CSV table of C-alpha atoms in Angstrom, one decimal:
chain,number,residue,atom,x,y,z
B,1,MET,CA,141.2,-38.6,-190.0
B,2,ARG,CA,138.9,-38.2,-193.1
B,3,TYR,CA,140.0,-40.2,-196.1
B,4,LYS,CA,140.9,-37.8,-199.0
B,5,LEU,CA,142.0,-38.4,-202.5
B,6,PRO,CA,145.0,-36.5,-204.0
B,7,LEU,CA,144.0,-33.4,-206.0
B,8,VAL,CA,145.7,-32.3,-209.1
B,9,VAL,CA,145.0,-28.7,-208.1
B,10,SER,CA,143.3,-27.3,-205.1
B,11,VAL,CA,139.5,-27.2,-205.1
B,12,GLY,CA,139.3,-23.5,-204.5
B,13,LEU,CA,141.5,-22.6,-207.5
B,14,VAL,CA,139.7,-25.1,-209.7
B,15,MET,CA,136.2,-23.8,-208.9
B,16,ALA,CA,137.4,-20.2,-209.2
B,17,SER,CA,138.9,-20.9,-212.6
B,18,LEU,CA,135.7,-22.7,-213.8
B,19,LEU,CA,133.5,-19.7,-212.8
B,20,LEU,CA,135.8,-17.4,-214.9
B,21,LEU,CA,135.2,-19.4,-218.1
B,22,PRO,CA,133.1,-17.9,-220.9
B,23,ALA,CA,129.4,-18.4,-220.8
B,24,ALA,CA,128.0,-21.5,-222.4
B,25,VAL,CA,127.2,-21.2,-226.1
B,26,SER,CA,125.0,-24.0,-227.5
B,27,ALA,CA,126.6,-23.7,-231.0
B,28,GLN,CA,130.2,-24.3,-229.6
B,29,THR,CA,132.1,-27.2,-231.2
B,30,ASP,CA,134.2,-29.1,-228.7
B,31,SER,CA,137.2,-31.1,-229.7
B,32,THR,CA,135.6,-34.2,-228.1
B,33,ASN,CA,133.0,-34.2,-230.8
B,34,LYS,CA,135.6,-35.5,-233.3
B,35,VAL,CA,137.4,-37.9,-231.1
B,36,THR,CA,137.3,-41.6,-232.1
B,37,ALA,CA,138.1,-44.6,-229.9
B,38,LYS,CA,141.7,-45.6,-229.8
B,39,LYS,CA,143.8,-47.9,-227.7
B,40,LEU,CA,147.4,-47.6,-226.6
B,41,LYS,CA,149.1,-51.0,-226.9
B,42,THR,CA,151.3,-52.3,-224.1
B,43,LYS,CA,153.4,-55.4,-223.8
B,44,LYS,CA,151.3,-56.9,-221.1
B,45,PRO,CA,147.6,-57.1,-221.9
B,46,VAL,CA,145.1,-57.1,-219.1
B,47,SER,CA,141.6,-58.5,-218.8
B,48,VAL,CA,139.0,-55.8,-218.2
B,49,LYS,CA,135.9,-57.1,-216.3
B,50,PRO,CA,132.4,-55.9,-217.0
B,51,LEU,CA,131.4,-52.8,-215.1
B,52,PHE,CA,129.4,-54.3,-212.3
B,53,VAL,CA,131.2,-57.7,-211.9
B,54,THR,CA,133.9,-56.4,-209.6
B,55,ASP,CA,134.0,-54.0,-206.6
B,56,GLN,CA,137.5,-52.8,-207.6
B,57,VAL,CA,137.6,-49.0,-207.8
B,58,LEU,CA,137.4,-47.7,-211.4
B,59,SER,CA,139.7,-44.9,-212.5
B,60,LEU,CA,138.2,-42.5,-215.1
B,61,THR,CA,138.9,-39.2,-216.6
B,62,LEU,CA,136.0,-37.1,-217.9
B,63,ALA,CA,137.1,-34.2,-220.1
B,64,ALA,CA,134.6,-31.6,-221.2
B,65,ARG,CA,133.9,-27.9,-221.1
B,66,MET,CA,133.0,-27.7,-217.5
B,67,GLN,CA,131.5,-24.2,-217.4
B,68,PRO,CA,128.4,-25.1,-219.4
B,69,ILE,CA,127.9,-28.2,-217.2
B,70,LEU,CA,128.3,-26.3,-214.0
B,71,ARG,CA,125.8,-23.7,-215.2
B,72,ASP,CA,123.2,-26.2,-216.4
B,73,ARG,CA,121.1,-26.2,-213.3
B,74,ILE,CA,117.5,-25.7,-214.4
B,75,PRO,CA,115.6,-29.0,-214.9
B,76,PRO,CA,114.0,-29.3,-218.3
B,77,LYS,CA,110.2,-29.4,-218.5
B,78,ALA,CA,108.4,-32.7,-218.8
B,79,ASP,CA,108.1,-32.4,-222.6
B,80,GLU,CA,111.6,-31.2,-223.2
B,81,LYS,CA,115.0,-32.9,-223.3
B,82,GLY,CA,117.9,-31.6,-221.3
B,83,LEU,CA,121.0,-30.0,-222.8
B,84,ILE,CA,123.6,-32.4,-224.1
B,85,HIS,CA,127.3,-31.7,-223.4
B,86,PRO,CA,130.0,-33.5,-225.5
B,87,ALA,CA,132.8,-35.1,-223.4
B,88,LEU,CA,135.6,-37.6,-223.6
B,89,LEU,CA,135.7,-40.5,-221.1
B,90,THR,CA,139.1,-42.2,-220.7
B,91,VAL,CA,139.2,-45.6,-219.2
B,92,THR,CA,141.5,-48.7,-219.1
B,93,ALA,CA,140.9,-51.0,-222.1
B,94,ASP,CA,141.5,-54.7,-222.7
B,95,SER,CA,144.8,-53.8,-224.4
B,96,GLY,CA,146.2,-52.7,-221.1
B,97,GLY,CA,146.3,-49.2,-222.3
B,98,VAL,CA,143.5,-46.7,-222.4
B,99,ALA,CA,140.4,-46.2,-224.5
B,100,ASN,CA,139.0,-42.7,-225.3
B,101,LEU,CA,135.3,-42.8,-225.5
B,102,PRO,CA,133.3,-39.8,-226.9
B,103,VAL,CA,130.2,-39.6,-224.6
B,104,LYS,CA,127.2,-37.4,-224.1
B,105,VAL,CA,126.8,-35.8,-220.7
B,106,GLN,CA,123.5,-34.5,-219.3
B,107,VAL,CA,123.0,-32.8,-215.9
B,108,ARG,CA,120.3,-34.7,-214.0
B,109,GLY,CA,118.4,-34.6,-210.7
B,110,HIS,CA,116.4,-32.0,-208.7
B,111,PHE,CA,117.8,-31.4,-205.3
B,112,ARG,CA,121.5,-32.1,-206.0
B,113,ARG,CA,121.1,-30.3,-209.4
B,114,SER,CA,120.5,-27.0,-207.7
B,115,SER,CA,123.6,-24.8,-207.2
B,116,ALA,CA,122.2,-23.8,-203.9
B,117,ASN,CA,122.7,-27.4,-202.7
B,118,CYS,CA,125.7,-28.7,-204.7
B,119,THR,CA,128.7,-27.1,-206.3
B,120,PHE,CA,128.9,-30.0,-208.7
B,121,PRO,CA,125.7,-31.6,-210.1
B,122,PRO,CA,125.0,-35.3,-210.7
B,123,LEU,CA,125.4,-36.4,-214.3
B,124,TYR,CA,124.0,-38.8,-216.9
B,125,LEU,CA,126.3,-40.5,-219.4
B,126,THR,CA,125.3,-41.9,-222.8
B,127,LEU,CA,127.9,-44.1,-224.5
B,128,PRO,CA,127.9,-44.8,-228.3
B,129,LYS,CA,127.5,-48.5,-229.0
B,130,GLN,CA,130.3,-48.8,-231.5
B,131,ILE,CA,133.1,-47.7,-229.2
B,132,ARG,CA,132.3,-49.5,-225.9
B,133,LYS,CA,133.8,-52.9,-226.8
B,134,GLY,CA,137.0,-53.8,-225.0
B,135,THR,CA,136.2,-51.6,-222.0
B,136,PRO,CA,134.3,-52.0,-218.7
B,137,PHE,CA,131.4,-50.2,-220.5
B,138,ALA,CA,131.1,-52.9,-223.2
B,139,LYS,CA,127.4,-53.6,-222.4
B,140,GLN,CA,126.5,-50.2,-221.0
B,141,ALA,CA,124.5,-47.7,-223.1
B,142,SER,CA,123.6,-45.2,-220.4
B,143,LEU,CA,124.6,-44.7,-216.7
B,144,LYS,CA,123.8,-42.4,-213.9
B,145,LEU,CA,126.8,-40.8,-212.3
B,146,VAL,CA,126.6,-39.8,-208.6
B,147,THR,CA,129.1,-37.0,-208.2
B,148,HIS,CA,130.7,-35.4,-205.1
B,149,CYS,CA,128.3,-32.5,-204.6
B,150,ASN,CA,130.2,-30.6,-201.9
B,151,ASP,CA,131.8,-33.3,-199.9
B,152,GLU,CA,133.2,-36.4,-201.5
B,153,SER,CA,133.2,-38.5,-198.3
B,154,MET,CA,129.4,-38.6,-198.7
B,155,VAL,CA,129.8,-40.5,-202.0
B,156,VAL,CA,131.5,-43.4,-200.2
B,157,ASN,CA,128.8,-43.3,-197.5
B,158,GLU,CA,126.1,-43.6,-200.1
B,159,TYR,CA,127.9,-46.3,-202.1
B,160,LEU,CA,127.9,-48.5,-199.0
B,161,VAL,CA,124.2,-48.1,-198.7
B,162,TYR,CA,123.8,-49.5,-202.2
B,163,LYS,CA,126.0,-52.4,-201.2
B,164,LEU,CA,123.9,-53.0,-198.1
B,165,TYR,CA,120.7,-53.3,-200.2
B,166,ASN,CA,122.5,-55.6,-202.7
B,167,LEU,CA,123.0,-58.0,-199.8
B,168,LEU,CA,119.3,-58.0,-199.1
B,169,THR,CA,118.1,-58.6,-202.6
B,170,ASP,CA,119.1,-58.9,-206.2
B,171,MET,CA,116.2,-56.6,-207.0
B,172,SER,CA,118.5,-53.7,-206.4
B,173,PHE,CA,120.7,-51.3,-208.3
B,174,LYS,CA,124.3,-52.3,-208.7
B,175,ALA,CA,126.9,-49.6,-208.0
B,176,ARG,CA,130.6,-49.2,-208.9
B,177,LEU,CA,132.8,-46.8,-207.0
B,178,ALA,CA,135.2,-44.7,-209.1
B,179,GLN,CA,137.9,-42.2,-208.8
B,180,ILE,CA,137.0,-39.6,-211.4
B,181,THR,CA,139.3,-36.9,-212.7
B,182,TYR,CA,137.2,-34.0,-214.2
B,183,ALA,CA,139.4,-32.2,-216.7
B,184,ASP,CA,138.3,-28.9,-218.2
B,185,SER,CA,139.0,-29.2,-222.0
B,186,ALA,CA,138.8,-25.5,-222.3
B,187,LYS,CA,141.8,-24.9,-220.0
B,188,LYS,CA,145.0,-26.8,-219.7
B,189,GLN,CA,146.0,-28.2,-216.3
B,190,SER,CA,142.6,-27.5,-214.8
B,191,SER,CA,141.3,-30.7,-213.2
B,192,ILE,CA,140.1,-32.2,-209.9
B,193,THR,CA,139.8,-35.9,-208.8
B,194,ARG,CA,136.9,-37.0,-206.7
B,195,TRP,CA,134.9,-40.1,-205.7
B,196,GLY,CA,131.9,-40.9,-207.9
B,197,ILE,CA,129.4,-43.8,-208.2
B,198,LEU,CA,128.3,-45.3,-211.5
B,199,LEU,CA,124.7,-46.7,-211.1
B,200,GLU,CA,123.2,-49.5,-213.1
B,201,ASP,CA,120.7,-48.5,-215.8
B,202,ASP,CA,117.0,-49.0,-214.9
B,203,GLY,CA,116.4,-51.3,-217.9
B,204,ASP,CA,119.6,-53.3,-217.2
B,205,MET,CA,118.6,-53.8,-213.6
B,206,ALA,CA,115.2,-55.0,-214.7
B,207,LYS,CA,116.6,-57.3,-217.4
B,208,ARG,CA,119.0,-58.8,-214.9
B,209,ASN,CA,116.0,-59.8,-212.8
B,210,HIS,CA,114.1,-61.1,-215.8
B,211,ALA,CA,111.7,-58.2,-215.5
B,212,ARG,CA,110.7,-55.0,-217.2
B,213,VAL,CA,110.4,-51.4,-215.9
B,214,TYR,CA,106.8,-50.6,-214.9
B,215,LYS,CA,106.1,-46.9,-215.4
B,216,SER,CA,102.5,-46.6,-214.3
B,217,ARG,CA,101.6,-45.3,-210.8
B,218,TYR,CA,101.0,-48.0,-208.2
B,219,ARG,CA,100.4,-47.6,-204.5
B,220,ALA,CA,102.9,-49.2,-202.1
B,221,GLU,CA,100.3,-51.3,-200.3
B,222,HIS,CA,99.3,-52.9,-203.6
B,223,CYS,CA,102.9,-53.8,-204.7
B,224,ASP,CA,104.5,-57.2,-204.1
B,225,THR,CA,104.2,-57.8,-200.3
B,226,LEU,CA,107.6,-59.2,-199.4
B,227,VAL,CA,109.6,-57.0,-201.7
B,228,THR,CA,107.9,-53.9,-200.6
B,229,ALA,CA,108.0,-54.8,-196.9
B,230,THR,CA,111.8,-55.5,-197.2
B,231,MET,CA,112.3,-52.2,-199.0
B,232,ALA,CA,110.3,-50.2,-196.5
B,233,ILE,CA,112.0,-51.7,-193.4
B,234,PHE,CA,115.4,-51.1,-195.1
B,235,GLU,CA,114.6,-47.5,-195.6
B,236,TYR,CA,113.6,-47.4,-191.9
B,237,MET,CA,116.9,-49.0,-191.0
B,238,ILE,CA,119.0,-46.4,-192.8
B,239,GLY,CA,116.8,-43.5,-191.6
B,240,ASN,CA,115.4,-42.5,-195.0
B,241,THR,CA,112.0,-40.9,-195.5
B,242,ASP,CA,112.9,-39.3,-198.9
B,243,TRP,CA,111.0,-41.7,-201.1
B,244,SER,CA,107.6,-42.5,-202.5
B,245,VAL,CA,106.4,-45.6,-204.4
B,246,VAL,CA,103.2,-44.1,-205.9
B,247,TYR,CA,105.1,-41.0,-207.2
B,248,GLN,CA,108.2,-43.1,-208.0
B,249,HIS,CA,110.3,-40.6,-206.1
B,250,ASN,CA,113.8,-42.2,-205.7
B,251,MET,CA,112.0,-45.4,-206.6
B,252,ARG,CA,111.6,-47.6,-209.7
B,253,LEU,CA,109.0,-50.2,-210.2
B,254,VAL,CA,109.6,-53.5,-212.1
B,255,LEU,CA,107.4,-56.3,-213.0
B,256,ASP,CA,108.2,-59.9,-214.0
B,257,SER,CA,106.2,-62.6,-215.7
B,258,THR,CA,105.7,-64.6,-212.5
B,259,ARG,CA,103.9,-61.9,-210.6
B,260,THR,CA,100.8,-59.8,-211.0
B,261,ARG,CA,102.0,-56.9,-208.9
B,262,PRO,CA,105.1,-54.7,-209.4
B,263,MET,CA,108.1,-54.6,-207.1
B,264,PRO,CA,109.7,-51.3,-205.9
B,265,VAL,CA,113.5,-50.8,-206.2
B,266,PRO,CA,114.9,-47.8,-204.3
B,267,TYR,CA,117.9,-45.5,-205.1
B,268,ASP,CA,119.3,-42.1,-204.1
B,269,PHE,CA,120.0,-42.5,-200.4
B,270,ASP,CA,121.8,-39.2,-199.8
B,271,HIS,CA,119.0,-37.9,-197.5
B,272,SER,CA,119.2,-40.9,-195.2
B,273,GLY,CA,120.5,-40.6,-191.6
B,274,LEU,CA,123.0,-43.3,-192.4
B,275,VAL,CA,124.8,-41.2,-195.1
B,276,GLY,CA,124.7,-38.1,-193.0
B,277,ALA,CA,124.9,-35.5,-195.7
B,278,PRO,CA,125.1,-31.9,-194.2
B,279,TYR,CA,122.2,-30.7,-196.4
B,280,ALA,CA,119.8,-33.5,-195.6
B,281,LYS,CA,116.6,-32.5,-193.7
B,282,PRO,CA,113.3,-34.3,-193.3
B,283,ALA,CA,110.2,-33.0,-194.8
B,284,GLU,CA,108.4,-30.7,-192.4
B,285,GLN,CA,105.1,-32.6,-192.8
B,286,LEU,CA,106.7,-35.6,-191.0
B,287,SER,CA,107.2,-33.8,-187.7
B,288,ILE,CA,110.7,-35.1,-187.1
B,289,THR,CA,113.7,-32.8,-186.6
B,290,SER,CA,116.6,-34.8,-188.0
B,291,VAL,CA,117.2,-37.5,-190.7
B,292,LYS,CA,118.8,-39.5,-187.9
B,293,GLU,CA,115.4,-39.9,-186.3
B,294,ARG,CA,113.8,-43.0,-187.9
B,295,LEU,CA,110.3,-43.0,-189.1
B,296,TYR,CA,108.6,-45.9,-190.8
B,297,ARG,CA,106.8,-44.8,-194.1
B,298,GLY,CA,105.8,-48.2,-195.5
B,299,PRO,CA,102.5,-50.0,-195.5
B,300,ILE,CA,101.2,-51.9,-192.5
B,301,TYR,CA,101.7,-55.6,-192.7
B,302,PRO,CA,100.5,-58.5,-190.5
B,303,ALA,CA,102.9,-60.1,-188.0
B,304,SER,CA,103.5,-63.1,-190.3
B,305,VAL,CA,105.0,-60.8,-193.0
B,306,LEU,CA,107.0,-58.7,-190.5
B,307,ASN,CA,108.5,-61.8,-188.9
B,308,GLN,CA,109.6,-63.2,-192.2
B,309,VAL,CA,111.3,-59.9,-193.2
B,310,ILE,CA,112.8,-59.4,-189.8
B,311,SER,CA,114.3,-62.9,-189.9
B,312,ARG,CA,116.0,-61.9,-193.2
B,313,PHE,CA,117.5,-58.8,-191.6
B,314,ASN,CA,118.7,-60.8,-188.6
B,315,ALA,CA,120.3,-63.4,-190.9
B,316,LEU,CA,122.3,-60.7,-192.7
B,317,LYS,CA,123.3,-58.8,-189.6
B,318,PRO,CA,126.9,-60.1,-189.6
B,319,GLN,CA,127.4,-59.2,-193.2
B,320,PHE,CA,125.9,-55.7,-192.7
B,321,TYR,CA,128.3,-55.0,-189.8
B,322,ALA,CA,131.3,-56.5,-191.7
B,323,LEU,CA,130.7,-54.3,-194.7
B,324,TYR,CA,131.5,-51.3,-192.5
B,325,GLU,CA,134.1,-52.9,-190.2
B,326,ASN,CA,136.1,-53.9,-193.3
B,327,GLU,CA,135.8,-50.6,-195.1
B,328,LYS,CA,139.0,-48.6,-195.2
B,329,ARG,CA,137.8,-45.6,-197.2
B,330,VAL,CA,135.8,-44.1,-194.4
B,331,ASN,CA,137.1,-42.9,-191.0
B,332,ARG,CA,136.8,-45.1,-187.9
B,333,GLY,CA,134.5,-42.6,-186.2
B,334,TYR,CA,131.9,-43.0,-189.0
B,335,VAL,CA,132.1,-46.7,-188.7
B,336,LYS,CA,131.6,-46.7,-184.9
B,337,GLN,CA,128.7,-44.3,-185.4
B,338,THR,CA,127.1,-46.5,-188.1
B,339,LEU,CA,127.3,-49.7,-186.0
B,340,ALA,CA,125.7,-47.9,-183.1
B,341,TYR,CA,122.9,-46.8,-185.4
B,342,PHE,CA,122.5,-50.4,-186.5
B,343,ASP,CA,122.4,-51.5,-182.9
B,344,ASP,CA,119.4,-49.3,-182.3
B,345,PHE,CA,117.6,-50.7,-185.3
B,346,TYR,CA,118.2,-54.3,-184.3
B,347,ALA,CA,117.1,-53.6,-180.7
B,348,ILE,CA,113.8,-52.4,-182.1
B,349,ILE,CA,113.1,-55.2,-184.6
B,350,ASN,CA,113.9,-57.9,-182.1
B,351,ASP,CA,111.6,-56.4,-179.4
B,352,SER,CA,108.1,-57.5,-180.4
B,353,LYS,CA,106.3,-54.7,-178.6
B,354,ARG,CA,108.5,-52.0,-180.1
B,355,ALA,CA,108.4,-53.6,-183.5
B,356,ARG,CA,104.5,-53.5,-183.4
B,357,GLU,CA,104.6,-49.9,-182.3
B,358,VAL,CA,106.9,-48.9,-185.2
B,359,PHE,CA,105.6,-51.0,-188.1
B,360,GLN,CA,101.9,-51.5,-187.3
B,361,ASP,CA,101.0,-48.0,-186.1
B,362,PRO,CA,98.7,-46.3,-188.6
B,363,THR,CA,99.6,-42.8,-187.4
B,364,GLY,CA,101.1,-40.7,-190.2
B,365,ARG,CA,100.7,-43.3,-192.9
B,366,GLY,CA,98.7,-41.0,-195.1
B,367,VAL,CA,101.1,-38.0,-194.9
B,368,GLN,CA,101.7,-36.5,-198.3
B,369,ILE,CA,105.0,-34.8,-199.0
B,370,LYS,CA,104.8,-31.7,-201.0
B,371,GLY,CA,106.7,-31.9,-204.3
B,372,LEU,CA,107.0,-35.7,-204.6
B,373,SER,CA,104.6,-35.7,-207.5
B,374,ARG,CA,107.0,-33.6,-209.7
């Protein structure tokens, strides 16, 4: 049985009501513009941990005029800024009560931003510095929010991929799973509750690794060898071809003072075979028919490098499997399917002949994917 969260109202009624709201007017003043942070005192204070220190599910309420957000689907041009939507984020505070944080919301992304692909777009949250203290967002200025798109079970699937990569390397984005209630401030009793993922900011990820974000283009084969080989084989393991280092598509580059070459850090795994999103399809240039079909897209490395990276994957195999075996928020059928998918991967990397065929075959290495340069 698929794991579901309780709804305040049915999805159908909510989406119908949102579509009936008045059209967005940029000059509208929302009540959330004037809200200041406040805390409700309780007799028993609690200690709120920093956002990415714990894996405990975070409960949030995001109140805003939802109709303008749901209609904001056209990405801004390169020299333009996207529309800013005022909202109110409610979260548990150190006092044991709640803190109301006036935030700025922007719609982000490309594929998932389109209404043809997702009924609810991904968001970007900006939090004012003066009101974050005493909440999990104390040291957070801006965050990506992965929303439920059409099927919230995919959110948990993608969250687990972030946790997989965290096991491989600290040079990865931290993620926090949340139950988010989206409340329409323009209509009383109009809300839905869905899974969401809060992602670590690019700069924060780099700073945590004593590095800085590197924005210039850089080819994958010229990036740090071990970091890039690990990333590329991981993308192969999860069945993901929707990435590019040189175009920084679903990829960030960081550089620290101890290296001369940047290091790639991947994100956005919804098009991977492991996540299994219904809309995910491989690029036609790759000549594969399903995202479940693995295709290695990384540089060619000598056996000495491959063996070192493969040893790392073998050492982490018990932890990879345990992550899914111990996960209660996904159905058992998905867990069984995932472990079988991992079995296939480990059979390949531990067969020297098959590993050479996959990771050292130059066929298709130069395939360019239309649209990645945008």
